[in-house]
Amino acid sequence: MFYWDSTYVLVLIAFALSMFASFGVKTTFAKYRNVSNMRGMTGRDAARQILDRNGLQYIRIEHVAGELTDHFDPRDHVIRLSDATYSSDSVAAVGVAAHEAGHAVQHAMGYKPIKLRNAIIPVVNIGSSLSMPLFFIGLLLGSLGLAYAGVILFSSVLAFQLITLPVEFNASNRALEVLDSTGMLAPDEVKKAGKVLRAAAMTYVAAVASTALQLLRLLLILNNRRDD
């Protein structure tokens, strides 16, 4: 039998925020993936130029299947660009590739937020896997202490996401600055690439909001259980 309580409203809001942000980045990317830049530069070209300008010739650039699966892997020293980015000359592709190159530069220069984020990954991995089981086991056993331990672990996920925000915004700012200052993209093309990166950044903002709402729900459930 389906059980409903008022805190499910927070779940629905979190879901709506995530869907809205996901829709925004997909539609914005789709709009500008068909707008070629005047220089005919591909995503791979842009990433390679930015890496080389920062003395990061050792970082490889590889093609990876999928769409918007672009990422920088600091362990293997490689930027992986998706189907829609690697060989595309769209302003969207160049913006995304430059963003990933921005992450590589962050790692190379020891950007503090990214070092902090990497440092707490082990705790976050534990928190993401054990928080909800601890929370619900605590509720079932009537152990509020165990349930609160789950909440604390879940809070580490929110902390990780909050630290991720400046990392992502900084990578985008670096990307747009270098695309503009070097003339890799024309000024109006930089603006279009910026719209793509801002839409992508909103997915991280939505993730923070969604996790915060979930955390609030857990706290409300515990508060109601304590008052019973």
mmCIF file with all atom_site columns, C-alpha atoms in Angstrom:
data_model
loop_
_atom_site.group_PDB
_atom_site.id
_atom_site.type_symbol
_atom_site.label_atom_id
_atom_site.label_alt_id
_atom_site.label_comp_id
_atom_site.label_asym_id
_atom_site.label_entity_id
_atom_site.label_seq_id
_atom_site.pdbx_PDB_ins_code
_atom_site.Cartn_x
_atom_site.Cartn_y
_atom_site.Cartn_z
_atom_site.occupancy
_atom_site.B_iso_or_equiv
_atom_site.pdbx_formal_charge
_atom_site.auth_seq_id
_atom_site.auth_comp_id
_atom_site.auth_asym_id
_atom_site.auth_atom_id
_atom_site.pdbx_PDB_model_num
ATOM 1   C CA . MET A 1 1   ? 0.000  0.000  0.000   1.00 0.00 ? 1   MET A CA 1
ATOM 2   C CA . PHE A 1 2   ? 1.413  3.396  -0.967  1.00 0.00 ? 2   PHE A CA 1
ATOM 3   C CA . TYR A 1 3   ? 2.253  5.592  1.996   1.00 0.00 ? 3   TYR A CA 1
ATOM 4   C CA . TRP A 1 4   ? 2.276  9.369  1.652   1.00 0.00 ? 4   TRP A CA 1
ATOM 5   C CA . ASP A 1 5   ? 3.578  12.003 4.015   1.00 0.00 ? 5   ASP A CA 1
ATOM 6   C CA . SER A 1 6   ? 4.026  15.721 3.554   1.00 0.00 ? 6   SER A CA 1
ATOM 7   C CA . THR A 1 7   ? 7.809  15.442 3.170   1.00 0.00 ? 7   THR A CA 1
ATOM 8   C CA . TYR A 1 8   ? 7.324  13.781 -0.224  1.00 0.00 ? 8   TYR A CA 1
ATOM 9   C CA . VAL A 1 9   ? 6.682  17.291 -1.530  1.00 0.00 ? 9   VAL A CA 1
ATOM 10  C CA . LEU A 1 10  ? 10.401 17.949 -1.053  1.00 0.00 ? 10  LEU A CA 1
ATOM 11  C CA . VAL A 1 11  ? 11.212 14.856 -3.116  1.00 0.00 ? 11  VAL A CA 1
ATOM 12  C CA . LEU A 1 12  ? 8.968  16.086 -5.922  1.00 0.00 ? 12  LEU A CA 1
ATOM 13  C CA . ILE A 1 13  ? 10.556 19.544 -5.858  1.00 0.00 ? 13  ILE A CA 1
ATOM 14  C CA . ALA A 1 14  ? 14.041 18.010 -5.970  1.00 0.00 ? 14  ALA A CA 1
ATOM 15  C CA . PHE A 1 15  ? 13.029 15.824 -8.901  1.00 0.00 ? 15  PHE A CA 1
ATOM 16  C CA . ALA A 1 16  ? 11.545 18.793 -10.767 1.00 0.00 ? 16  ALA A CA 1
ATOM 17  C CA . LEU A 1 17  ? 14.697 20.872 -10.256 1.00 0.00 ? 17  LEU A CA 1
ATOM 18  C CA . SER A 1 18  ? 16.896 18.075 -11.584 1.00 0.00 ? 18  SER A CA 1
ATOM 19  C CA . MET A 1 19  ? 14.688 17.509 -14.622 1.00 0.00 ? 19  MET A CA 1
ATOM 20  C CA . PHE A 1 20  ? 14.517 21.226 -15.385 1.00 0.00 ? 20  PHE A CA 1
ATOM 21  C CA . ALA A 1 21  ? 18.301 21.605 -15.237 1.00 0.00 ? 21  ALA A CA 1
ATOM 22  C CA . SER A 1 22  ? 18.862 18.496 -17.345 1.00 0.00 ? 22  SER A CA 1
ATOM 23  C CA . PHE A 1 23  ? 16.374 19.732 -19.936 1.00 0.00 ? 23  PHE A CA 1
ATOM 24  C CA . GLY A 1 24  ? 18.065 23.127 -19.977 1.00 0.00 ? 24  GLY A CA 1
ATOM 25  C CA . VAL A 1 25  ? 21.544 21.832 -20.712 1.00 0.00 ? 25  VAL A CA 1
ATOM 26  C CA . LYS A 1 26  ? 20.340 19.392 -23.356 1.00 0.00 ? 26  LYS A CA 1
ATOM 27  C CA . THR A 1 27  ? 18.292 21.980 -25.224 1.00 0.00 ? 27  THR A CA 1
ATOM 28  C CA . THR A 1 28  ? 20.993 24.649 -25.007 1.00 0.00 ? 28  THR A CA 1
ATOM 29  C CA . PHE A 1 29  ? 23.668 22.239 -26.216 1.00 0.00 ? 29  PHE A CA 1
ATOM 30  C CA . ALA A 1 30  ? 21.389 21.047 -29.022 1.00 0.00 ? 30  ALA A CA 1
ATOM 31  C CA . LYS A 1 31  ? 20.863 24.653 -30.121 1.00 0.00 ? 31  LYS A CA 1
ATOM 32  C CA . TYR A 1 32  ? 24.544 25.529 -30.369 1.00 0.00 ? 32  TYR A CA 1
ATOM 33  C CA . ARG A 1 33  ? 25.928 22.183 -31.500 1.00 0.00 ? 33  ARG A CA 1
ATOM 34  C CA . ASN A 1 34  ? 24.784 23.182 -34.995 1.00 0.00 ? 34  ASN A CA 1
ATOM 35  C CA . VAL A 1 35  ? 26.553 26.567 -34.935 1.00 0.00 ? 35  VAL A CA 1
ATOM 36  C CA . SER A 1 36  ? 30.043 26.171 -36.403 1.00 0.00 ? 36  SER A CA 1
ATOM 37  C CA . ASN A 1 37  ? 32.824 28.497 -35.313 1.00 0.00 ? 37  ASN A CA 1
ATOM 38  C CA . MET A 1 38  ? 34.459 30.677 -37.953 1.00 0.00 ? 38  MET A CA 1
ATOM 39  C CA . ARG A 1 39  ? 37.908 29.112 -37.544 1.00 0.00 ? 39  ARG A CA 1
ATOM 40  C CA . GLY A 1 40  ? 36.667 25.582 -38.028 1.00 0.00 ? 40  GLY A CA 1
ATOM 41  C CA . MET A 1 41  ? 38.294 24.538 -34.753 1.00 0.00 ? 41  MET A CA 1
ATOM 42  C CA . THR A 1 42  ? 37.128 21.238 -33.308 1.00 0.00 ? 42  THR A CA 1
ATOM 43  C CA . GLY A 1 43  ? 36.643 20.415 -29.673 1.00 0.00 ? 43  GLY A CA 1
ATOM 44  C CA . ARG A 1 44  ? 39.813 18.352 -29.722 1.00 0.00 ? 44  ARG A CA 1
ATOM 45  C CA . ASP A 1 45  ? 41.766 21.233 -31.299 1.00 0.00 ? 45  ASP A CA 1
ATOM 46  C CA . ALA A 1 46  ? 40.595 23.644 -28.612 1.00 0.00 ? 46  ALA A CA 1
ATOM 47  C CA . ALA A 1 47  ? 41.455 21.328 -25.737 1.00 0.00 ? 47  ALA A CA 1
ATOM 48  C CA . ARG A 1 48  ? 44.874 20.565 -27.208 1.00 0.00 ? 48  ARG A CA 1
ATOM 49  C CA . GLN A 1 49  ? 45.733 24.232 -27.646 1.00 0.00 ? 49  GLN A CA 1
ATOM 50  C CA . ILE A 1 50  ? 44.735 25.100 -24.078 1.00 0.00 ? 50  ILE A CA 1
ATOM 51  C CA . LEU A 1 51  ? 46.679 22.162 -22.658 1.00 0.00 ? 51  LEU A CA 1
ATOM 52  C CA . ASP A 1 52  ? 49.799 23.006 -24.653 1.00 0.00 ? 52  ASP A CA 1
ATOM 53  C CA . ARG A 1 53  ? 49.609 26.687 -23.668 1.00 0.00 ? 53  ARG A CA 1
ATOM 54  C CA . ASN A 1 54  ? 49.779 25.569 -20.033 1.00 0.00 ? 54  ASN A CA 1
ATOM 55  C CA . GLY A 1 55  ? 52.629 23.105 -20.512 1.00 0.00 ? 55  GLY A CA 1
ATOM 56  C CA . LEU A 1 56  ? 50.365 20.072 -20.255 1.00 0.00 ? 56  LEU A CA 1
ATOM 57  C CA . GLN A 1 57  ? 51.540 18.253 -23.365 1.00 0.00 ? 57  GLN A CA 1
ATOM 58  C CA . TYR A 1 58  ? 51.568 14.985 -21.424 1.00 0.00 ? 58  TYR A CA 1
ATOM 59  C CA . ILE A 1 59  ? 47.785 14.994 -21.070 1.00 0.00 ? 59  ILE A CA 1
ATOM 60  C CA . ARG A 1 60  ? 46.133 12.928 -23.795 1.00 0.00 ? 60  ARG A CA 1
ATOM 61  C CA . ILE A 1 61  ? 42.817 13.615 -25.501 1.00 0.00 ? 61  ILE A CA 1
ATOM 62  C CA . GLU A 1 62  ? 40.659 10.624 -26.330 1.00 0.00 ? 62  GLU A CA 1
ATOM 63  C CA . HIS A 1 63  ? 37.287 10.028 -27.905 1.00 0.00 ? 63  HIS A CA 1
ATOM 64  C CA . VAL A 1 64  ? 34.553 8.490  -25.754 1.00 0.00 ? 64  VAL A CA 1
ATOM 65  C CA . ALA A 1 65  ? 31.126 7.307  -26.845 1.00 0.00 ? 65  ALA A CA 1
ATOM 66  C CA . GLY A 1 66  ? 27.942 9.100  -25.853 1.00 0.00 ? 66  GLY A CA 1
ATOM 67  C CA . GLU A 1 67  ? 26.704 12.662 -25.618 1.00 0.00 ? 67  GLU A CA 1
ATOM 68  C CA . LEU A 1 68  ? 27.753 15.050 -22.844 1.00 0.00 ? 68  LEU A CA 1
ATOM 69  C CA . THR A 1 69  ? 29.966 12.325 -21.406 1.00 0.00 ? 69  THR A CA 1
ATOM 70  C CA . ASP A 1 70  ? 32.990 14.628 -21.599 1.00 0.00 ? 70  ASP A CA 1
ATOM 71  C CA . HIS A 1 71  ? 35.317 14.544 -18.594 1.00 0.00 ? 71  HIS A CA 1
ATOM 72  C CA . PHE A 1 72  ? 38.877 14.921 -17.379 1.00 0.00 ? 72  PHE A CA 1
ATOM 73  C CA . ASP A 1 73  ? 40.453 11.902 -15.675 1.00 0.00 ? 73  ASP A CA 1
ATOM 74  C CA . PRO A 1 74  ? 43.362 13.091 -13.499 1.00 0.00 ? 74  PRO A CA 1
ATOM 75  C CA . ARG A 1 75  ? 44.424 9.522  -12.672 1.00 0.00 ? 75  ARG A CA 1
ATOM 76  C CA . ASP A 1 76  ? 45.118 8.616  -16.298 1.00 0.00 ? 76  ASP A CA 1
ATOM 77  C CA . HIS A 1 77  ? 46.026 12.179 -17.368 1.00 0.00 ? 77  HIS A CA 1
ATOM 78  C CA . VAL A 1 78  ? 43.458 12.162 -20.151 1.00 0.00 ? 78  VAL A CA 1
ATOM 79  C CA . ILE A 1 79  ? 40.579 14.304 -21.350 1.00 0.00 ? 79  ILE A CA 1
ATOM 80  C CA . ARG A 1 80  ? 37.800 12.239 -22.874 1.00 0.00 ? 80  ARG A CA 1
ATOM 81  C CA . LEU A 1 81  ? 35.542 14.029 -25.321 1.00 0.00 ? 81  LEU A CA 1
ATOM 82  C CA . SER A 1 82  ? 32.186 12.670 -26.471 1.00 0.00 ? 82  SER A CA 1
ATOM 83  C CA . ASP A 1 83  ? 30.803 12.093 -29.945 1.00 0.00 ? 83  ASP A CA 1
ATOM 84  C CA . ALA A 1 84  ? 29.282 15.576 -30.080 1.00 0.00 ? 84  ALA A CA 1
ATOM 85  C CA . THR A 1 85  ? 32.489 17.281 -28.951 1.00 0.00 ? 85  THR A CA 1
ATOM 86  C CA . TYR A 1 86  ? 35.630 15.509 -30.127 1.00 0.00 ? 86  TYR A CA 1
ATOM 87  C CA . SER A 1 87  ? 35.558 16.237 -33.874 1.00 0.00 ? 87  SER A CA 1
ATOM 88  C CA . SER A 1 88  ? 32.782 18.838 -33.947 1.00 0.00 ? 88  SER A CA 1
ATOM 89  C CA . ASP A 1 89  ? 33.544 22.451 -34.847 1.00 0.00 ? 89  ASP A CA 1
ATOM 90  C CA . SER A 1 90  ? 30.456 23.830 -33.120 1.00 0.00 ? 90  SER A CA 1
ATOM 91  C CA . VAL A 1 91  ? 30.750 26.597 -30.541 1.00 0.00 ? 91  VAL A CA 1
ATOM 92  C CA . ALA A 1 92  ? 29.118 24.220 -28.072 1.00 0.00 ? 92  ALA A CA 1
ATOM 93  C CA . ALA A 1 93  ? 31.783 21.570 -28.644 1.00 0.00 ? 93  ALA A CA 1
ATOM 94  C CA . VAL A 1 94  ? 34.631 24.048 -28.309 1.00 0.00 ? 94  VAL A CA 1
ATOM 95  C CA . GLY A 1 95  ? 33.158 25.449 -25.094 1.00 0.00 ? 95  GLY A CA 1
ATOM 96  C CA . VAL A 1 96  ? 32.732 22.023 -23.514 1.00 0.00 ? 96  VAL A CA 1
ATOM 97  C CA . ALA A 1 97  ? 36.213 20.892 -24.543 1.00 0.00 ? 97  ALA A CA 1
ATOM 98  C CA . ALA A 1 98  ? 37.751 24.086 -23.191 1.00 0.00 ? 98  ALA A CA 1
ATOM 99  C CA . HIS A 1 99  ? 35.902 23.518 -19.918 1.00 0.00 ? 99  HIS A CA 1
ATOM 100 C CA . GLU A 1 100 ? 37.437 20.051 -19.535 1.00 0.00 ? 100 GLU A CA 1
ATOM 101 C CA . ALA A 1 101 ? 40.852 21.488 -20.339 1.00 0.00 ? 101 ALA A CA 1
ATOM 102 C CA . GLY A 1 102 ? 40.156 23.995 -17.574 1.00 0.00 ? 102 GLY A CA 1
ATOM 103 C CA . HIS A 1 103 ? 39.830 21.100 -15.134 1.00 0.00 ? 103 HIS A CA 1
ATOM 104 C CA . ALA A 1 104 ? 43.206 19.768 -16.265 1.00 0.00 ? 104 ALA A CA 1
ATOM 105 C CA . VAL A 1 105 ? 44.756 23.174 -15.608 1.00 0.00 ? 105 VAL A CA 1
ATOM 106 C CA . GLN A 1 106 ? 43.134 23.256 -12.149 1.00 0.00 ? 106 GLN A CA 1
ATOM 107 C CA . HIS A 1 107 ? 44.758 19.945 -11.253 1.00 0.00 ? 107 HIS A CA 1
ATOM 108 C CA . ALA A 1 108 ? 48.134 20.996 -12.604 1.00 0.00 ? 108 ALA A CA 1
ATOM 109 C CA . MET A 1 109 ? 48.214 24.258 -10.641 1.00 0.00 ? 109 MET A CA 1
ATOM 110 C CA . GLY A 1 110 ? 46.881 22.717 -7.416  1.00 0.00 ? 110 GLY A CA 1
ATOM 111 C CA . TYR A 1 111 ? 43.614 24.644 -7.342  1.00 0.00 ? 111 TYR A CA 1
ATOM 112 C CA . LYS A 1 112 ? 42.558 24.414 -3.680  1.00 0.00 ? 112 LYS A CA 1
ATOM 113 C CA . PRO A 1 113 ? 38.842 23.587 -4.061  1.00 0.00 ? 113 PRO A CA 1
ATOM 114 C CA . ILE A 1 114 ? 39.612 20.663 -6.345  1.00 0.00 ? 114 ILE A CA 1
ATOM 115 C CA . LYS A 1 115 ? 42.266 19.393 -3.908  1.00 0.00 ? 115 LYS A CA 1
ATOM 116 C CA . LEU A 1 116 ? 39.726 19.607 -1.085  1.00 0.00 ? 116 LEU A CA 1
ATOM 117 C CA . ARG A 1 117 ? 37.111 17.818 -3.175  1.00 0.00 ? 117 ARG A CA 1
ATOM 118 C CA . ASN A 1 118 ? 39.528 15.009 -3.987  1.00 0.00 ? 118 ASN A CA 1
ATOM 119 C CA . ALA A 1 119 ? 40.516 14.710 -0.327  1.00 0.00 ? 119 ALA A CA 1
ATOM 120 C CA . ILE A 1 120 ? 36.970 14.027 0.874   1.00 0.00 ? 120 ILE A CA 1
ATOM 121 C CA . ILE A 1 121 ? 36.039 11.558 -1.878  1.00 0.00 ? 121 ILE A CA 1
ATOM 122 C CA . PRO A 1 122 ? 36.666 8.477  0.356   1.00 0.00 ? 122 PRO A CA 1
ATOM 123 C CA . VAL A 1 123 ? 34.315 9.860  3.017   1.00 0.00 ? 123 VAL A CA 1
ATOM 124 C CA . VAL A 1 124 ? 31.727 10.763 0.394   1.00 0.00 ? 124 VAL A CA 1
ATOM 125 C CA . ASN A 1 125 ? 31.860 7.279  -1.114  1.00 0.00 ? 125 ASN A CA 1
ATOM 126 C CA . ILE A 1 126 ? 31.122 5.813  2.311   1.00 0.00 ? 126 ILE A CA 1
ATOM 127 C CA . GLY A 1 127 ? 28.418 8.378  2.953   1.00 0.00 ? 127 GLY A CA 1
ATOM 128 C CA . SER A 1 128 ? 26.629 7.816  -0.345  1.00 0.00 ? 128 SER A CA 1
ATOM 129 C CA . SER A 1 129 ? 26.540 4.037  0.126   1.00 0.00 ? 129 SER A CA 1
ATOM 130 C CA . LEU A 1 130 ? 25.791 3.757  3.859   1.00 0.00 ? 130 LEU A CA 1
ATOM 131 C CA . SER A 1 131 ? 23.790 6.852  4.742   1.00 0.00 ? 131 SER A CA 1
ATOM 132 C CA . MET A 1 132 ? 20.343 5.697  3.660   1.00 0.00 ? 132 MET A CA 1
ATOM 133 C CA . PRO A 1 133 ? 20.672 2.110  4.964   1.00 0.00 ? 133 PRO A CA 1
ATOM 134 C CA . LEU A 1 134 ? 21.792 3.467  8.357   1.00 0.00 ? 134 LEU A CA 1
ATOM 135 C CA . PHE A 1 135 ? 18.967 5.978  8.375   1.00 0.00 ? 135 PHE A CA 1
ATOM 136 C CA . PHE A 1 136 ? 16.205 3.472  7.655   1.00 0.00 ? 136 PHE A CA 1
ATOM 137 C CA . ILE A 1 137 ? 17.674 0.755  9.888   1.00 0.00 ? 137 ILE A CA 1
ATOM 138 C CA . GLY A 1 138 ? 17.772 3.341  12.659  1.00 0.00 ? 138 GLY A CA 1
ATOM 139 C CA . LEU A 1 139 ? 14.112 4.134  12.079  1.00 0.00 ? 139 LEU A CA 1
ATOM 140 C CA . LEU A 1 140 ? 13.120 0.464  12.026  1.00 0.00 ? 140 LEU A CA 1
ATOM 141 C CA . LEU A 1 141 ? 15.012 -0.291 15.226  1.00 0.00 ? 141 LEU A CA 1
ATOM 142 C CA . GLY A 1 142 ? 13.887 2.888  16.929  1.00 0.00 ? 142 GLY A CA 1
ATOM 143 C CA . SER A 1 143 ? 17.496 4.032  17.219  1.00 0.00 ? 143 SER A CA 1
ATOM 144 C CA . LEU A 1 144 ? 17.544 7.757  16.526  1.00 0.00 ? 144 LEU A CA 1
ATOM 145 C CA . GLY A 1 145 ? 21.312 7.811  17.098  1.00 0.00 ? 145 GLY A CA 1
ATOM 146 C CA . LEU A 1 146 ? 21.837 5.391  14.214  1.00 0.00 ? 146 LEU A CA 1
ATOM 147 C CA . ALA A 1 147 ? 19.433 7.341  12.038  1.00 0.00 ? 147 ALA A CA 1
ATOM 148 C CA . TYR A 1 148 ? 21.261 10.599 12.809  1.00 0.00 ? 148 TYR A CA 1
ATOM 149 C CA . ALA A 1 149 ? 24.538 8.882  11.868  1.00 0.00 ? 149 ALA A CA 1
ATOM 150 C CA . GLY A 1 150 ? 22.987 8.219  8.482   1.00 0.00 ? 150 GLY A CA 1
ATOM 151 C CA . VAL A 1 151 ? 22.029 11.874 8.192   1.00 0.00 ? 151 VAL A CA 1
ATOM 152 C CA . ILE A 1 152 ? 25.578 12.971 9.025   1.00 0.00 ? 152 ILE A CA 1
ATOM 153 C CA . LEU A 1 153 ? 26.986 10.657 6.371   1.00 0.00 ? 153 LEU A CA 1
ATOM 154 C CA . PHE A 1 154 ? 24.447 11.958 3.867   1.00 0.00 ? 154 PHE A CA 1
ATOM 155 C CA . SER A 1 155 ? 25.605 15.491 4.692   1.00 0.00 ? 155 SER A CA 1
ATOM 156 C CA . SER A 1 156 ? 29.030 14.596 3.283   1.00 0.00 ? 156 SER A CA 1
ATOM 157 C CA . VAL A 1 157 ? 27.398 14.217 -0.127  1.00 0.00 ? 157 VAL A CA 1
ATOM 158 C CA . LEU A 1 158 ? 26.033 17.748 0.119   1.00 0.00 ? 158 LEU A CA 1
ATOM 159 C CA . ALA A 1 159 ? 29.449 19.037 1.215   1.00 0.00 ? 159 ALA A CA 1
ATOM 160 C CA . PHE A 1 160 ? 31.040 17.392 -1.814  1.00 0.00 ? 160 PHE A CA 1
ATOM 161 C CA . GLN A 1 161 ? 28.511 18.973 -4.144  1.00 0.00 ? 161 GLN A CA 1
ATOM 162 C CA . LEU A 1 162 ? 28.977 22.399 -2.584  1.00 0.00 ? 162 LEU A CA 1
ATOM 163 C CA . ILE A 1 163 ? 32.737 22.172 -3.092  1.00 0.00 ? 163 ILE A CA 1
ATOM 164 C CA . THR A 1 164 ? 32.126 21.059 -6.658  1.00 0.00 ? 164 THR A CA 1
ATOM 165 C CA . LEU A 1 165 ? 30.311 24.306 -7.500  1.00 0.00 ? 165 LEU A CA 1
ATOM 166 C CA . PRO A 1 166 ? 33.367 26.625 -7.454  1.00 0.00 ? 166 PRO A CA 1
ATOM 167 C CA . VAL A 1 167 ? 35.370 23.926 -9.256  1.00 0.00 ? 167 VAL A CA 1
ATOM 168 C CA . GLU A 1 168 ? 32.888 23.839 -12.125 1.00 0.00 ? 168 GLU A CA 1
ATOM 169 C CA . PHE A 1 169 ? 32.327 27.587 -12.326 1.00 0.00 ? 169 PHE A CA 1
ATOM 170 C CA . ASN A 1 170 ? 36.069 28.232 -12.255 1.00 0.00 ? 170 ASN A CA 1
ATOM 171 C CA . ALA A 1 171 ? 36.700 25.745 -15.064 1.00 0.00 ? 171 ALA A CA 1
ATOM 172 C CA . SER A 1 172 ? 34.041 27.457 -17.182 1.00 0.00 ? 172 SER A CA 1
ATOM 173 C CA . ASN A 1 173 ? 35.438 30.925 -16.448 1.00 0.00 ? 173 ASN A CA 1
ATOM 174 C CA . ARG A 1 174 ? 38.918 29.754 -17.404 1.00 0.00 ? 174 ARG A CA 1
ATOM 175 C CA . ALA A 1 175 ? 37.560 28.271 -20.611 1.00 0.00 ? 175 ALA A CA 1
ATOM 176 C CA . LEU A 1 176 ? 35.689 31.383 -21.702 1.00 0.00 ? 176 LEU A CA 1
ATOM 177 C CA . GLU A 1 177 ? 38.582 33.676 -20.777 1.00 0.00 ? 177 GLU A CA 1
ATOM 178 C CA . VAL A 1 178 ? 41.117 31.760 -22.846 1.00 0.00 ? 178 VAL A CA 1
ATOM 179 C CA . LEU A 1 179 ? 38.731 31.315 -25.778 1.00 0.00 ? 179 LEU A CA 1
ATOM 180 C CA . ASP A 1 180 ? 38.202 35.073 -25.809 1.00 0.00 ? 180 ASP A CA 1
ATOM 181 C CA . SER A 1 181 ? 41.742 36.295 -25.076 1.00 0.00 ? 181 SER A CA 1
ATOM 182 C CA . THR A 1 182 ? 43.392 34.018 -27.635 1.00 0.00 ? 182 THR A CA 1
ATOM 183 C CA . GLY A 1 183 ? 40.831 34.602 -30.359 1.00 0.00 ? 183 GLY A CA 1
ATOM 184 C CA . MET A 1 184 ? 40.077 30.903 -30.593 1.00 0.00 ? 184 MET A CA 1
ATOM 185 C CA . LEU A 1 185 ? 36.451 31.983 -30.795 1.00 0.00 ? 185 LEU A CA 1
ATOM 186 C CA . ALA A 1 186 ? 35.030 35.276 -31.979 1.00 0.00 ? 186 ALA A CA 1
ATOM 187 C CA . PRO A 1 187 ? 33.366 37.450 -29.285 1.00 0.00 ? 187 PRO A CA 1
ATOM 188 C CA . ASP A 1 188 ? 29.825 36.483 -30.304 1.00 0.00 ? 188 ASP A CA 1
ATOM 189 C CA . GLU A 1 189 ? 30.877 32.817 -30.387 1.00 0.00 ? 189 GLU A CA 1
ATOM 190 C CA . VAL A 1 190 ? 32.286 33.101 -26.866 1.00 0.00 ? 190 VAL A CA 1
ATOM 191 C CA . LYS A 1 191 ? 28.877 34.340 -25.709 1.00 0.00 ? 191 LYS A CA 1
ATOM 192 C CA . LYS A 1 192 ? 27.181 31.314 -27.259 1.00 0.00 ? 192 LYS A CA 1
ATOM 193 C CA . ALA A 1 193 ? 29.705 28.936 -25.712 1.00 0.00 ? 193 ALA A CA 1
ATOM 194 C CA . GLY A 1 194 ? 29.086 30.700 -22.403 1.00 0.00 ? 194 GLY A CA 1
ATOM 195 C CA . LYS A 1 195 ? 25.375 29.946 -22.599 1.00 0.00 ? 195 LYS A CA 1
ATOM 196 C CA . VAL A 1 196 ? 26.170 26.247 -22.998 1.00 0.00 ? 196 VAL A CA 1
ATOM 197 C CA . LEU A 1 197 ? 28.542 26.237 -20.026 1.00 0.00 ? 197 LEU A CA 1
ATOM 198 C CA . ARG A 1 198 ? 26.147 28.188 -17.824 1.00 0.00 ? 198 ARG A CA 1
ATOM 199 C CA . ALA A 1 199 ? 23.373 25.728 -18.623 1.00 0.00 ? 199 ALA A CA 1
ATOM 200 C CA . ALA A 1 200 ? 25.715 22.882 -17.704 1.00 0.00 ? 200 ALA A CA 1
ATOM 201 C CA . ALA A 1 201 ? 26.636 24.640 -14.454 1.00 0.00 ? 201 ALA A CA 1
ATOM 202 C CA . MET A 1 202 ? 22.963 24.812 -13.516 1.00 0.00 ? 202 MET A CA 1
ATOM 203 C CA . THR A 1 203 ? 22.878 21.013 -13.318 1.00 0.00 ? 203 THR A CA 1
ATOM 204 C CA . TYR A 1 204 ? 25.383 21.225 -10.454 1.00 0.00 ? 204 TYR A CA 1
ATOM 205 C CA . VAL A 1 205 ? 23.350 23.956 -8.759  1.00 0.00 ? 205 VAL A CA 1
ATOM 206 C CA . ALA A 1 206 ? 20.239 21.803 -9.129  1.00 0.00 ? 206 ALA A CA 1
ATOM 207 C CA . ALA A 1 207 ? 22.101 18.832 -7.653  1.00 0.00 ? 207 ALA A CA 1
ATOM 208 C CA . VAL A 1 208 ? 23.016 20.871 -4.579  1.00 0.00 ? 208 VAL A CA 1
ATOM 209 C CA . ALA A 1 209 ? 19.433 22.062 -4.163  1.00 0.00 ? 209 ALA A CA 1
ATOM 210 C CA . SER A 1 210 ? 18.090 18.545 -4.652  1.00 0.00 ? 210 SER A CA 1
ATOM 211 C CA . THR A 1 211 ? 20.445 17.040 -2.069  1.00 0.00 ? 211 THR A CA 1
ATOM 212 C CA . ALA A 1 212 ? 19.711 19.849 0.392   1.00 0.00 ? 212 ALA A CA 1
ATOM 213 C CA . LEU A 1 213 ? 15.985 19.173 0.039   1.00 0.00 ? 213 LEU A CA 1
ATOM 214 C CA . GLN A 1 214 ? 16.536 15.463 0.607   1.00 0.00 ? 214 GLN A CA 1
ATOM 215 C CA . LEU A 1 215 ? 18.602 16.231 3.697   1.00 0.00 ? 215 LEU A CA 1
ATOM 216 C CA . LEU A 1 216 ? 15.850 18.507 4.985   1.00 0.00 ? 216 LEU A CA 1
ATOM 217 C CA . ARG A 1 217 ? 13.340 15.698 4.451   1.00 0.00 ? 217 ARG A CA 1
ATOM 218 C CA . LEU A 1 218 ? 15.430 13.272 6.499   1.00 0.00 ? 218 LEU A CA 1
ATOM 219 C CA . LEU A 1 219 ? 15.683 15.790 9.324   1.00 0.00 ? 219 LEU A CA 1
ATOM 220 C CA . LEU A 1 220 ? 11.923 16.415 9.273   1.00 0.00 ? 220 LEU A CA 1
ATOM 221 C CA . ILE A 1 221 ? 11.245 12.691 9.410   1.00 0.00 ? 221 ILE A CA 1
ATOM 222 C CA . LEU A 1 222 ? 13.544 12.348 12.419  1.00 0.00 ? 222 LEU A CA 1
ATOM 223 C CA . ASN A 1 223 ? 12.003 15.343 14.108  1.00 0.00 ? 223 ASN A CA 1
ATOM 224 C CA . ASN A 1 224 ? 8.507  13.881 13.644  1.00 0.00 ? 224 ASN A CA 1
ATOM 225 C CA . ARG A 1 225 ? 9.674  10.493 14.926  1.00 0.00 ? 225 ARG A CA 1
ATOM 226 C CA . ARG A 1 226 ? 11.248 12.110 18.001  1.00 0.00 ? 226 ARG A CA 1
ATOM 227 C CA . ASP A 1 227 ? 8.011  13.952 18.774  1.00 0.00 ? 227 ASP A CA 1
ATOM 228 C CA . ASP A 1 228 ? 5.900  10.785 18.524  1.00 0.00 ? 228 ASP A CA 1
#
